[in-house]
XYZ file of C-alpha atoms in Angstrom:
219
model
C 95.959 65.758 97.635
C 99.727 65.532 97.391
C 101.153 69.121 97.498
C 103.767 68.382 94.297
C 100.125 67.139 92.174
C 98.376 69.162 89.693
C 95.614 69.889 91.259
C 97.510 71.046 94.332
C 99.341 73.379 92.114
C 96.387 74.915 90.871
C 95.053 75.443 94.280
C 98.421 76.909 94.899
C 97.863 79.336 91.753
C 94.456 80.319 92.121
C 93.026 79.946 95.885
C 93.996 83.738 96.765
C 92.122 85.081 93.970
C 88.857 82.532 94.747
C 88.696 83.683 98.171
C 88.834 87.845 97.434
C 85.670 86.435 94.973
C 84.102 84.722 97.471
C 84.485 88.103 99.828
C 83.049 90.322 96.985
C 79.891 87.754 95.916
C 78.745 88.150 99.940
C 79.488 91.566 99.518
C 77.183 91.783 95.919
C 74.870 89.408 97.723
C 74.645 91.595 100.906
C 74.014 94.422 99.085
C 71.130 92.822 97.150
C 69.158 91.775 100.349
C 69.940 94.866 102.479
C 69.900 97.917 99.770
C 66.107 97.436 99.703
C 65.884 100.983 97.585
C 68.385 99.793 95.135
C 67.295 101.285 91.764
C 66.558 98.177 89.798
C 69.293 98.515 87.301
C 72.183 98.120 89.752
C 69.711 95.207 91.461
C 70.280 93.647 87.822
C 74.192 94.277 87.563
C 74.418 92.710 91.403
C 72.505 89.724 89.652
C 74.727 89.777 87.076
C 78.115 89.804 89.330
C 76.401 87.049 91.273
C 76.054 84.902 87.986
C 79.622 85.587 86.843
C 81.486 84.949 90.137
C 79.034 81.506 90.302
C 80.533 80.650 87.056
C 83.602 81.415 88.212
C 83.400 78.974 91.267
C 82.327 76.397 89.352
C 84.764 76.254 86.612
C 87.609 76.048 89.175
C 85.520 72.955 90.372
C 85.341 71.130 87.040
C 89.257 72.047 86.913
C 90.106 69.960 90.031
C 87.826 67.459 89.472
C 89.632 66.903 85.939
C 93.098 67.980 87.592
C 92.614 64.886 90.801
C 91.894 62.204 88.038
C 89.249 60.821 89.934
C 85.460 59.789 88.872
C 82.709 62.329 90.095
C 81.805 60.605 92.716
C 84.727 59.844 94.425
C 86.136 63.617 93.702
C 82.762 65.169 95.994
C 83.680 62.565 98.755
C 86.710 63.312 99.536
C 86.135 67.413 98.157
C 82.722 68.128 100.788
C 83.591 71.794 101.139
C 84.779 72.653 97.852
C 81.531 70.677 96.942
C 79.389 72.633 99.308
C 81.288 76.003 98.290
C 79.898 75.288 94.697
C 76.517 74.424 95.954
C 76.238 76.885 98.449
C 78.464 79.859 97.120
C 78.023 81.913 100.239
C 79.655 79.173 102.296
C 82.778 79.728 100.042
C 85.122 81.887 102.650
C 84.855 78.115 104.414
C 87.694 77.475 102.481
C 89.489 79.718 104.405
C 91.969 76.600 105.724
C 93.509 76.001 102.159
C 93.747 79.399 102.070
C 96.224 79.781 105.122
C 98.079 76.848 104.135
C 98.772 77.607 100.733
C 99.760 81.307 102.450
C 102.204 79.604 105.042
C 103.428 77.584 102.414
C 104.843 80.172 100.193
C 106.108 81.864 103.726
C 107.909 79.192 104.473
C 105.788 79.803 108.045
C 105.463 76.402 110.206
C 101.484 75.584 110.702
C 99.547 76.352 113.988
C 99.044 73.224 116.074
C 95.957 71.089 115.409
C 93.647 72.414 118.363
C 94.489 75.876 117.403
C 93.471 75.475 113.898
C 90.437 73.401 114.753
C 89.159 76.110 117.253
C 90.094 79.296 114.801
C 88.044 77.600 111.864
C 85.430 76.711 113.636
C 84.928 80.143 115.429
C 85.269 81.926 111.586
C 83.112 79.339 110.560
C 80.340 79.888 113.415
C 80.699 84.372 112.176
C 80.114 83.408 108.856
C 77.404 80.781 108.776
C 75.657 83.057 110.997
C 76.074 86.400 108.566
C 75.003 84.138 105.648
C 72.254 82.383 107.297
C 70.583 85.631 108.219
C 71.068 87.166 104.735
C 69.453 84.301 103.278
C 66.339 83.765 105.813
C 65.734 87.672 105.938
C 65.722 87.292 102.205
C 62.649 84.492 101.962
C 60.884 85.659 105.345
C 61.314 89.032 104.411
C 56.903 90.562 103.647
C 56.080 86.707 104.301
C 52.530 86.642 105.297
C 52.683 86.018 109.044
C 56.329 86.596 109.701
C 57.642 87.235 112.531
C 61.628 88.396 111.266
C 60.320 92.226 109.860
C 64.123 93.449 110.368
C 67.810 92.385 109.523
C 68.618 92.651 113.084
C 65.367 90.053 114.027
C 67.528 87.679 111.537
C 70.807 88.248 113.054
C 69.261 87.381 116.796
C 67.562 84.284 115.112
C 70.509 83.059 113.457
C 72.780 83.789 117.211
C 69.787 81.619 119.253
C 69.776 79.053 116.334
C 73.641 78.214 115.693
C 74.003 78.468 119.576
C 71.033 75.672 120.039
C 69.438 78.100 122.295
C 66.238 78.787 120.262
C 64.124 81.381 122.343
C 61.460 80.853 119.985
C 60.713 84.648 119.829
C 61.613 84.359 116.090
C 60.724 81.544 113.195
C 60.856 80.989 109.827
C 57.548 80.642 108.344
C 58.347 79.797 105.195
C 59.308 76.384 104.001
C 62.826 77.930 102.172
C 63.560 79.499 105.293
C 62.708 76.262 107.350
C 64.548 74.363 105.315
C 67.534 76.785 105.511
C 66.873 76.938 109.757
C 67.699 73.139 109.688
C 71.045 73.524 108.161
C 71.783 75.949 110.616
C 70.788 73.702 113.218
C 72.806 71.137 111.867
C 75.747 73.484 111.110
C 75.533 74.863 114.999
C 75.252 71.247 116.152
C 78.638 70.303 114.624
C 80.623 73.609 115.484
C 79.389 73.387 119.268
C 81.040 69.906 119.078
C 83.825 70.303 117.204
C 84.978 72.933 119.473
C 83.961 71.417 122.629
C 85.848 68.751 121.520
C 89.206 69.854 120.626
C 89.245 72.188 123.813
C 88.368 69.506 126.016
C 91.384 67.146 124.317
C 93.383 70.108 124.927
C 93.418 70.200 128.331
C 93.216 66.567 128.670
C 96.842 66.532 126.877
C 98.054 69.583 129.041
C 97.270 68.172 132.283
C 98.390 64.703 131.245
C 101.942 66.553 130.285
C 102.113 68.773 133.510
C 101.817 65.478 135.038
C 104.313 63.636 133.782
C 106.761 66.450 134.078
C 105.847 66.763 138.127
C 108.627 65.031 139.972
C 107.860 62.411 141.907
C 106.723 62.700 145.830
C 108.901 61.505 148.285
């Protein structure tokens, strides 16, 4: 995306303002799951926020997609997160990265170096796949017959052993939405672990490779 396009433009205009929605639909959504003695007419008007900011998130979708000029297809290749923000609308703070560069942009602030940035979003990442993950697993396994995750805290430990690849095995889904939501975070956990095992490792690869070019020769 070139920064003088349309589409960058709108980002430019607009990506503030998506990510305080993003904050306040896991907020609504939080609220929904935890407030278990919620009378049932603010459970509806958290519904109804949910809907609305959903909307929301995928309007400014259809707007880049018709902004880039590209065919569908092409536009979710190249757009996986925004894609996966519309999908998955609790994984929208993950767009946290255009967010600090349209930020340092209008600073006129210079961009952290690539390991730094790698390491910070995948740590942020790691927090908030975890926070959602549990939300969403308490939610299904939550008075499942046979379930062993009774509290919020029982999800929060699960989620920790899960997205570290740990798995005690204390704690399991039972049900197949919660399964099938355990696999992502396997698969999410998988990724981060290498991601930032990877850039840290190239880090000090580069570092010690500089220090020892810069050591004077022996005699």
């Amino acid at each position: 995306m070139h920064e003088d396009s349309p589409e960058a433009r709108w980002a430019e205009r607009t990506e503030v303002a998506l990510f305080a929605a993003s904050l306040l639909f896991m907020a609504t959504y939080a609220t929904r799951v935890l407030a278990t003695g919620l009378p049932p007419v603010w459970r509806d008007l958290c519904g109804l926020v949910l809907l609305a900011l959903w909307l929301l998130f995928a309007a400014d979708y259809v707007v880049r997609w018709r902004l880039s000029g590209q065919h569908w297809w092409r536009f979710v290749l190249t757009h996986v997160v925004t894609t996966v923000s519309v999908v998955l609308p609790l994984l929208r703070p993950l767009r946290m990265v255009p967010l600090y560069e349209v930020l340092q942009k209008k600073r006129g602030e210079p961009r952290l170096a690539l390991y730094a940035r790698v390491i910070s979003y995948a740590g942020l990442s790691t927090l908030l796949l975890g926070f959602a993950g549990s939300l969403a697993v308490y939610q299904q396994e939550r008075g499942a017959p046979g379930a062993t995750m009774r509290t919020f805290g029982d999800a929060v430990w699960w989620a920790c052993s899960t997205l570290s690849t740990v798995g005690y095995g204390d704690i399991t889904p039972v049900t197949p939405l919660g399964r099938t939501i355990a696999a992502g975070m396997m698969a999410g956990g998988l990724a981060l672990l290498g991601a930032v095992t990877g850039s840290f490792s190239s880090w000090l690869l580069q570092t010690f490779t500089r220090e020892g070019d810069e050591k004077p020769p022996g005699r």
